[in-house]
GROMACS .gro file of C-alpha atoms in nm:
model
  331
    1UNK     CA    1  -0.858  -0.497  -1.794
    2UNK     CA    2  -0.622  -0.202  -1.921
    3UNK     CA    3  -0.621   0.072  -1.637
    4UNK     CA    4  -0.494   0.441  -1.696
    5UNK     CA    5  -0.357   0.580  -1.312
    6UNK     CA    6  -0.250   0.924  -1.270
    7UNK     CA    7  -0.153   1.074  -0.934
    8UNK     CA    8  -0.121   1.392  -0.846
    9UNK     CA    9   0.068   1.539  -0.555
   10UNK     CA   10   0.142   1.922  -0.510
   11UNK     CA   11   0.268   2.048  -0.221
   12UNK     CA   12   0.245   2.432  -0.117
   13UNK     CA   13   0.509   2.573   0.078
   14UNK     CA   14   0.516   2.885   0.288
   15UNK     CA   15   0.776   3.011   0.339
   16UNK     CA   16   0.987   2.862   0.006
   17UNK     CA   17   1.201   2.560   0.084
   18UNK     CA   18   1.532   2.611   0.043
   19UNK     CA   19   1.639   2.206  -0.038
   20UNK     CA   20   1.506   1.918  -0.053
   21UNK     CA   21   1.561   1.519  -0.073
   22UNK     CA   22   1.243   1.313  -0.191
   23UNK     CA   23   1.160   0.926  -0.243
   24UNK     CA   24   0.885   0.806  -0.476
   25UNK     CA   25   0.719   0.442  -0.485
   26UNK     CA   26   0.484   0.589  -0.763
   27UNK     CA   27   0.564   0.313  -1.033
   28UNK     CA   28   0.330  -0.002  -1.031
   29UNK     CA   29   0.538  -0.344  -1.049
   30UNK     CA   30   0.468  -0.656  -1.262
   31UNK     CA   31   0.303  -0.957  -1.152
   32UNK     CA   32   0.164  -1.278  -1.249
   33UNK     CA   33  -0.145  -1.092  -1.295
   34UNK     CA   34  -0.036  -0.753  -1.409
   35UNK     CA   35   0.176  -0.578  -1.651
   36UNK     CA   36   0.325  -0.251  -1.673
   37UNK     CA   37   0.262  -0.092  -2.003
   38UNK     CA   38   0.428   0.244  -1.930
   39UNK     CA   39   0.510   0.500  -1.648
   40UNK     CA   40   0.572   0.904  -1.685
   41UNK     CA   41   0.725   1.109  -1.378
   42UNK     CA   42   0.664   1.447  -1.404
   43UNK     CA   43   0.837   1.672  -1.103
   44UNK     CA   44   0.836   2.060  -1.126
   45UNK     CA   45   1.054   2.240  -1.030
   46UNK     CA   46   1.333   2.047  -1.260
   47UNK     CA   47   1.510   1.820  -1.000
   48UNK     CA   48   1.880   1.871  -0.976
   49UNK     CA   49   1.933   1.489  -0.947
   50UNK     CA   50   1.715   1.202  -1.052
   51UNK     CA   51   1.771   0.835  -1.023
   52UNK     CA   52   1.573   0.521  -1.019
   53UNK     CA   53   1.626   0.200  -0.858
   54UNK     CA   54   1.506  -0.120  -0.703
   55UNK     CA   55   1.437  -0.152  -0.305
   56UNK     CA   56   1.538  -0.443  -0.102
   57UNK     CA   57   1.164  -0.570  -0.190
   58UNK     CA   58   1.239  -0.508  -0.568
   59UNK     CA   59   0.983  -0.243  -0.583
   60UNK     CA   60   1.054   0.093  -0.783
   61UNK     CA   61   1.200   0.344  -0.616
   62UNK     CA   62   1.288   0.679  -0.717
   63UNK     CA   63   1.507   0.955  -0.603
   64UNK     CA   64   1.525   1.288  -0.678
   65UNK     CA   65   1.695   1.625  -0.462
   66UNK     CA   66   1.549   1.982  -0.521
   67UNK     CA   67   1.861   2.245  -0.507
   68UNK     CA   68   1.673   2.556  -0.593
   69UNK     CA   69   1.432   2.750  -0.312
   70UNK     CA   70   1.063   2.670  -0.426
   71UNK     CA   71   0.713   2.748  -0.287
   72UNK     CA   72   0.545   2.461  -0.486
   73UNK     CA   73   0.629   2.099  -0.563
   74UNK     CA   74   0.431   1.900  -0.787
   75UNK     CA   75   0.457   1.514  -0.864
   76UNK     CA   76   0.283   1.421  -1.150
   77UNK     CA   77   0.318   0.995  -1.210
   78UNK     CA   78   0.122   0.821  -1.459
   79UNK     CA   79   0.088   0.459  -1.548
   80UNK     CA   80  -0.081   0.240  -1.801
   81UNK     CA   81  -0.128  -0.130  -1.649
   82UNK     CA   82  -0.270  -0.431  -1.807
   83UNK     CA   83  -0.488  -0.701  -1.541
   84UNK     CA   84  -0.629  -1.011  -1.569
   85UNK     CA   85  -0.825  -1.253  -1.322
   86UNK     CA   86  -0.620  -1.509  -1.156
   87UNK     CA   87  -0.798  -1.835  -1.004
   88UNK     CA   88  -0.869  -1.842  -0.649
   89UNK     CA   89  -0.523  -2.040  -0.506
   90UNK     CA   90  -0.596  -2.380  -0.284
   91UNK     CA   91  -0.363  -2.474  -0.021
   92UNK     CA   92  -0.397  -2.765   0.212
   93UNK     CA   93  -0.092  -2.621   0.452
   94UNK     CA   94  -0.230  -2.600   0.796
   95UNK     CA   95  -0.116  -2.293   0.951
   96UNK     CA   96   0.110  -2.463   1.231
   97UNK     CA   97   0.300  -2.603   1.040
   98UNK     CA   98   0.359  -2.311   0.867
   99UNK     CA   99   0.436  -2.093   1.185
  100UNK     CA  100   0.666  -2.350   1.318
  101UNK     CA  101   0.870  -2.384   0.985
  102UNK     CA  102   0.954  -2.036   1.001
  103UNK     CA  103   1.081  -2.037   1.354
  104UNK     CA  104   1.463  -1.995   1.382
  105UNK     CA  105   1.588  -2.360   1.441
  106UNK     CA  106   2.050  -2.378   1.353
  107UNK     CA  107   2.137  -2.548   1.069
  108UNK     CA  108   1.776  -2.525   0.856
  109UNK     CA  109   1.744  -2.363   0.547
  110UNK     CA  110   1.640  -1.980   0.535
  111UNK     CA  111   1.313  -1.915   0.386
  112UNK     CA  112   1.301  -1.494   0.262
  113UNK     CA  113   0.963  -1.456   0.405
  114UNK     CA  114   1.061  -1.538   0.749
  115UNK     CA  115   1.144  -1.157   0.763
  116UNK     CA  116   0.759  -1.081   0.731
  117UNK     CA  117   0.710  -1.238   1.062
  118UNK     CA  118   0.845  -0.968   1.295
  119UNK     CA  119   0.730  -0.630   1.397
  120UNK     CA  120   0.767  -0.287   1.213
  121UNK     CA  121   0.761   0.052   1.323
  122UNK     CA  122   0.371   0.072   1.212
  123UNK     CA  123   0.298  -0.330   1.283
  124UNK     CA  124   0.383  -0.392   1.665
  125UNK     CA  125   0.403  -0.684   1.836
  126UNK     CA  126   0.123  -0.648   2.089
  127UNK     CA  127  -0.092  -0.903   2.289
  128UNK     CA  128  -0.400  -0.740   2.189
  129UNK     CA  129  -0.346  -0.816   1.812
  130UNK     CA  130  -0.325  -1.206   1.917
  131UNK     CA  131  -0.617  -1.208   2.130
  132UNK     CA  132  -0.811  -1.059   1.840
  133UNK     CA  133  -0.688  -1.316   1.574
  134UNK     CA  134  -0.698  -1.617   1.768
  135UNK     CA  135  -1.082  -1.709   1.738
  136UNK     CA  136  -0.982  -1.740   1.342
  137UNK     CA  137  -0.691  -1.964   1.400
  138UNK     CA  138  -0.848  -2.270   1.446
  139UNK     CA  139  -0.655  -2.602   1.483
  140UNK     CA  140  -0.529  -2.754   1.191
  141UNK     CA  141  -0.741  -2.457   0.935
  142UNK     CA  142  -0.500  -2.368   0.652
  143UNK     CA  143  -0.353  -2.067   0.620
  144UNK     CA  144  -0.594  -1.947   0.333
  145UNK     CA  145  -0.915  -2.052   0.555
  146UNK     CA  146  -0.766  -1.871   0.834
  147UNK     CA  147  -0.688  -1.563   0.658
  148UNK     CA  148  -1.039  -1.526   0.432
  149UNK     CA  149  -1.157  -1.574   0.791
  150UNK     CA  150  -0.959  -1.281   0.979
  151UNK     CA  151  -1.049  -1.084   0.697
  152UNK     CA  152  -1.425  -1.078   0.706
  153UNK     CA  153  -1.423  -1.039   1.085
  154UNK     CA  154  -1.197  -0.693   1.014
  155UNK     CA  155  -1.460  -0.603   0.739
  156UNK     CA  156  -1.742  -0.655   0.958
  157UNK     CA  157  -1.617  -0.544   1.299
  158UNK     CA  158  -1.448  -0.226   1.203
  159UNK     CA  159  -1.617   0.094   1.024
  160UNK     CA  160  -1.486   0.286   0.698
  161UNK     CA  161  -1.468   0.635   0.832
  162UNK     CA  162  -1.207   0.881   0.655
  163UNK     CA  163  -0.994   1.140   0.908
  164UNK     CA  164  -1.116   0.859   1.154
  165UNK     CA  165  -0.717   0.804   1.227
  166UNK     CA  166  -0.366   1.004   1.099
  167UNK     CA  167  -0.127   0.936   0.902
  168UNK     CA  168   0.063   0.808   1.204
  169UNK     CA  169  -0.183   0.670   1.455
  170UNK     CA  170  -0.146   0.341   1.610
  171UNK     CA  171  -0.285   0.053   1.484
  172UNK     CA  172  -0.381  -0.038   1.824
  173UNK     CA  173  -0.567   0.272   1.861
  174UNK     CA  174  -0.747   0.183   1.508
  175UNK     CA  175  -0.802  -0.173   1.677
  176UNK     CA  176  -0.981  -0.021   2.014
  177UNK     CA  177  -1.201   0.247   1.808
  178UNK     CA  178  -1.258  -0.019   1.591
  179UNK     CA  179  -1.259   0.260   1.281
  180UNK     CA  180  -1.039   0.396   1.019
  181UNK     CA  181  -0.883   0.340   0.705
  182UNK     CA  182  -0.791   0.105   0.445
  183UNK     CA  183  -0.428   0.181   0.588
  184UNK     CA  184  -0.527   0.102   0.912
  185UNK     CA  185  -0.749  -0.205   0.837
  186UNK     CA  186  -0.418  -0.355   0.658
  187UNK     CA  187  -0.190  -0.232   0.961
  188UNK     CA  188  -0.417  -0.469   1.207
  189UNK     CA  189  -0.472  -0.764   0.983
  190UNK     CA  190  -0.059  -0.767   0.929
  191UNK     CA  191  -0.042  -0.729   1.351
  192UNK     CA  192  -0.298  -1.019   1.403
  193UNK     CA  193  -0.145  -1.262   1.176
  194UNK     CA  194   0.221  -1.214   1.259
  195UNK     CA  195   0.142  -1.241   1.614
  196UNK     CA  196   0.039  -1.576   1.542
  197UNK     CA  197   0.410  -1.617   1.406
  198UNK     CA  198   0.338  -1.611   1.015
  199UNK     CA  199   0.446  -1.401   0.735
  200UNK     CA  200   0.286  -1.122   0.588
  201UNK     CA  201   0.348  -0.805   0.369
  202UNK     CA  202   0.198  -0.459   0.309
  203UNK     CA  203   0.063  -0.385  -0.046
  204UNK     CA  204   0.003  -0.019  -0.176
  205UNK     CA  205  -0.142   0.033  -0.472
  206UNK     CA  206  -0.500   0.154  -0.630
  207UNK     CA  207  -0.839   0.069  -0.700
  208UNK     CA  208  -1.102   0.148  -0.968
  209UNK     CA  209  -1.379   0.331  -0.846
  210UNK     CA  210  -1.679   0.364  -1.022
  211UNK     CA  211  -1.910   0.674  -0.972
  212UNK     CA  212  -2.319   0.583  -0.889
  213UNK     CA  213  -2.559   0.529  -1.191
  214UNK     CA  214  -2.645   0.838  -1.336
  215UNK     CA  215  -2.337   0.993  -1.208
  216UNK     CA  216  -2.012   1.118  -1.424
  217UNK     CA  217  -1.694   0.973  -1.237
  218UNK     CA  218  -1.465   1.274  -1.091
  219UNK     CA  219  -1.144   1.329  -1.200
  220UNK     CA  220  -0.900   1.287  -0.883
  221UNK     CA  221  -1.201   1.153  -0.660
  222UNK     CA  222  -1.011   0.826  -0.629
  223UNK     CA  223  -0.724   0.780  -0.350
  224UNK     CA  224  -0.426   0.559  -0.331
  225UNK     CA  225  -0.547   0.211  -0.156
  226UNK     CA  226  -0.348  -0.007   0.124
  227UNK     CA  227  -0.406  -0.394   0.157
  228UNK     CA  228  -0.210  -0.753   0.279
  229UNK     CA  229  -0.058  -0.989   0.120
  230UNK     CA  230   0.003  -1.351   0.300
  231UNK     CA  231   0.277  -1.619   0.211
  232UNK     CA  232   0.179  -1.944   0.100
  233UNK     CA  233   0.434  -2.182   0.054
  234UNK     CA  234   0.279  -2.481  -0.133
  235UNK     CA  235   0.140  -2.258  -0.407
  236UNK     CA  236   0.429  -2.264  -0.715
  237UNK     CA  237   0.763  -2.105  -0.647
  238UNK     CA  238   0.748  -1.746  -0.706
  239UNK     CA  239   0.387  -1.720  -0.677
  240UNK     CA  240   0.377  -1.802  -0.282
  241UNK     CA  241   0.190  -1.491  -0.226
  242UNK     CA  242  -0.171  -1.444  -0.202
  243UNK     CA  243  -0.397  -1.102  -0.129
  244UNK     CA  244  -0.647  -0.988   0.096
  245UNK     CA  245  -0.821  -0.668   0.107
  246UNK     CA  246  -0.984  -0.605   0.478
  247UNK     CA  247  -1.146  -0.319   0.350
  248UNK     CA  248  -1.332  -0.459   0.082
  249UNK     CA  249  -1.366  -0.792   0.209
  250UNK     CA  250  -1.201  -0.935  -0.087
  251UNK     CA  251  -0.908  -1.171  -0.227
  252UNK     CA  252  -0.739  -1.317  -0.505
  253UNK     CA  253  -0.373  -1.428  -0.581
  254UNK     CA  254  -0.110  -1.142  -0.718
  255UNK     CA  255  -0.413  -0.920  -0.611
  256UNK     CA  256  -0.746  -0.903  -0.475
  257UNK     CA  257  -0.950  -0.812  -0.766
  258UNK     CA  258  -0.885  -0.775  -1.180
  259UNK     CA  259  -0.975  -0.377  -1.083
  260UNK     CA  260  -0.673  -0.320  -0.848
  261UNK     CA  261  -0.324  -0.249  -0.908
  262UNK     CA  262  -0.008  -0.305  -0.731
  263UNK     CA  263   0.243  -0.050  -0.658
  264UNK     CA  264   0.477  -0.153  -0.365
  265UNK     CA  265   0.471  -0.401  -0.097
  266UNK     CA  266   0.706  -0.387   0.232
  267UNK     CA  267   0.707  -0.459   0.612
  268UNK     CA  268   0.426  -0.194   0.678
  269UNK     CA  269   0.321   0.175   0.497
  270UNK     CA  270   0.628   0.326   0.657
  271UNK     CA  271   0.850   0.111   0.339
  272UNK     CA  272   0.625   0.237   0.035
  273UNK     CA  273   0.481   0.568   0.110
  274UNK     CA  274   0.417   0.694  -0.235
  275UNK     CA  275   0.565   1.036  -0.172
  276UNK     CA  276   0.797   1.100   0.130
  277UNK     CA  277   1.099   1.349   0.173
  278UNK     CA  278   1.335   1.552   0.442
  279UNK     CA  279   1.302   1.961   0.362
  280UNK     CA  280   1.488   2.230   0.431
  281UNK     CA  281   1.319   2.542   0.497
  282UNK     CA  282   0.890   2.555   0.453
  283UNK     CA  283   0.792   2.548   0.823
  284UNK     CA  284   0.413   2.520   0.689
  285UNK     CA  285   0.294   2.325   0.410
  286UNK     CA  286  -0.001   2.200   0.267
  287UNK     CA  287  -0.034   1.876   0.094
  288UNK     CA  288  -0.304   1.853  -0.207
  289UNK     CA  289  -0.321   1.447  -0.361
  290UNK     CA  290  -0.572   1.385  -0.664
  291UNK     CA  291  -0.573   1.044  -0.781
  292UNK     CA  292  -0.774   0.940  -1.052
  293UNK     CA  293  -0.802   0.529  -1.258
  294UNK     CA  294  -0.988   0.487  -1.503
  295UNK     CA  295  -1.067   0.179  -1.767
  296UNK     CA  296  -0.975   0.239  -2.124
  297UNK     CA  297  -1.037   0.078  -2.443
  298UNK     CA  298  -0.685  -0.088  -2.650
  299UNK     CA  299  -0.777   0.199  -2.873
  300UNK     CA  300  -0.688   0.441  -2.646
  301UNK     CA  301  -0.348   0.326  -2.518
  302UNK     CA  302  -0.193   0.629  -2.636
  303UNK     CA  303  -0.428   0.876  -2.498
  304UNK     CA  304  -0.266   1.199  -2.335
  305UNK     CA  305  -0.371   1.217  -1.967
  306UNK     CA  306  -0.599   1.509  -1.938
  307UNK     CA  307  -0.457   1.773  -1.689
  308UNK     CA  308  -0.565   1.875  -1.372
  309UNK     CA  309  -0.540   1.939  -1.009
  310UNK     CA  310  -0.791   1.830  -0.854
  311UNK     CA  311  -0.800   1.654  -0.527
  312UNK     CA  312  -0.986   1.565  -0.238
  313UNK     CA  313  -0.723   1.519   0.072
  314UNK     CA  314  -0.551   1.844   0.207
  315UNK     CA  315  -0.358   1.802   0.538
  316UNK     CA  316  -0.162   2.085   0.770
  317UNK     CA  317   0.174   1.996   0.889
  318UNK     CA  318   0.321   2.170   1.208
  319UNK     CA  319   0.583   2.390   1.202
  320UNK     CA  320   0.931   2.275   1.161
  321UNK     CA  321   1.243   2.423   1.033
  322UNK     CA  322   1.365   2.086   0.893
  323UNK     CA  323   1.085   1.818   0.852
  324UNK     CA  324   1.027   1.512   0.732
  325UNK     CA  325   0.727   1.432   0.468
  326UNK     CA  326   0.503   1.158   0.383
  327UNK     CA  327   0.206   1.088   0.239
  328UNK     CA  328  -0.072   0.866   0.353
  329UNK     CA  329  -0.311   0.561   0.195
  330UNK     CA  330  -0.630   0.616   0.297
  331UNK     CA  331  -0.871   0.463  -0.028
   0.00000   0.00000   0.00000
């Protein structure tokens, strides 16, 4: 499947901000299933500094500093991926065995995904989260079982409900409501399943959409999406990690579907935000995202991105004189 993603962030700033220091994890990364054909980053005003480089999780990450007082920011990144469907992985690892591998024993070798296993600022280590996961944990199941399990019981149990939950509300408030997000959804399922002392990541990334029948698709209806990602370590070296989509109710290894595509992955949302920064100046802002993916022909590889500015989330912020900015997953 080729996939054209373009997403749009604009930022409106009263009064102007004086300087600014931003992060972008905008650019998708390649996988066994996925391949990055190209990426454009667009940023007006000109940035006074710009600079791209790999995160301690290899993702794409790109700085860029703002030296000039300016009432709008816009962030225009767009990417061209190529997908294809992976099998479904097998794994006859029972998810003991797995746990108690990864607990710290002198003198064994490390394993890289051990650092999956503890909390993060948006993943806690609460009891709740374990008394939740443990009716899918049972004895000797393997880890895939166990997760495909966890994540229907999320799907069904919890309700889709946008501006259910913020940017920064706890995942153990989105596990007592029982309602949220697809940022949320992934937040729990990573609390539940390192509680139980096994390693798992946070993907960001995006999802095609397509509108009813009848119906022309929107441009900038879509929204960034948020799902897990679960380490399986008798599946081929380098390919140890396998996907699962709470909101969706779906899974696949590299990803969960041939229709999604993988920006980022990290300890929790707080590693990959697409857009964060620290600002200078703009006690009130207002934040305008339009994402919009779309399935193209070969033909039309070299297509130019139509322009626009449209988008469906706008948030406040409170007033600060120096803030800090991020921006949310909530497809």
């Amino acid at each position: 499947m080729l996939l054209q993603v373009t997403h749009e962030t604009r930022y409106d700033y009263q009064p102007a901000v004086e300087t600014a220091q931003h992060v972008a994890y905008l650019e998708p990364r390649a996988h066994g299933s996925q391949n990055v054909l190209s990426h454009s980053l667009l940023i007006n005003p000109q940035p006074a500094q710009q600079r791209s480089a790999p995160d301690v999780f290899g993702n794409h990450r790109c700085f860029f500093s703002l030296q000039v007082p300016h009432g709008i920011l816009q962030v225009r990144a767009c990417s061209l991926v190529s997908t294809r469907e992976a099998e479904k992985p097998a794994s006859s690892l029972p998810w003991e065995t797995l746990r108690d591998r990864l607990r710290y024993q002198a003198g064994t070798v490390y394993e890289p995904a051990a650092e999956f296993v503890f909390a993060s600022a948006f993943v806690p280590r609460q009891l709740e989260f374990a008394g939740y996961a443990r009716p899918s944990f049972v004895a000797g199941a393997d880890g895939l079982s166990v997760a495909r399990d966890l994540m229907e019981r999320i799907h069904t149990d919890f309700t889709y409900e946008t501006n259910s939950t913020q940017i920064n509300t706890p995942a153990l408030q989105a596990l007592e409501q029982r309602k949220g997000v697809c940022q949320d959804f992934a937040h729990i399922m990573l609390a539940c399943w390192r509680s139980m002392g096994l390693p798992a990541r946070y993907v960001s990334g995006y999802l095609l959409t397509r509108p009813p029948p009848g119906q022309v698709k929107l441009i900038g209806s879509d929204a960034s999406h948020a799902w897990v990602s679960i380490y399986v370590p008798d599946l081929p070296e380098g390919e140890r990690w396998v996907d699962f989509d709470p909101t969706n109710n779906r899974w696949g290894w590299h990803a969960p579907g041939v229709d999604y595509v993988t920006v980022a992955t990290g300890r929790d949302f707080g590693d990959v935000s697409p857009l964060r920064g620290v600002i200078h100046g703009g006690s009130r802002h207002t934040l305008t995202v339009g994402v919009t993916v779309e399935e193209i022909g070969m033909e039309a590889q070299v297509a130019p991105v139509p322009d626009h500015n449209d988008a469906p989330v706008r948030m406040e912020a409170a007033p600060v004189a120096t803030q800090s900015q991020s921006q949310s997953q909530s497809g």
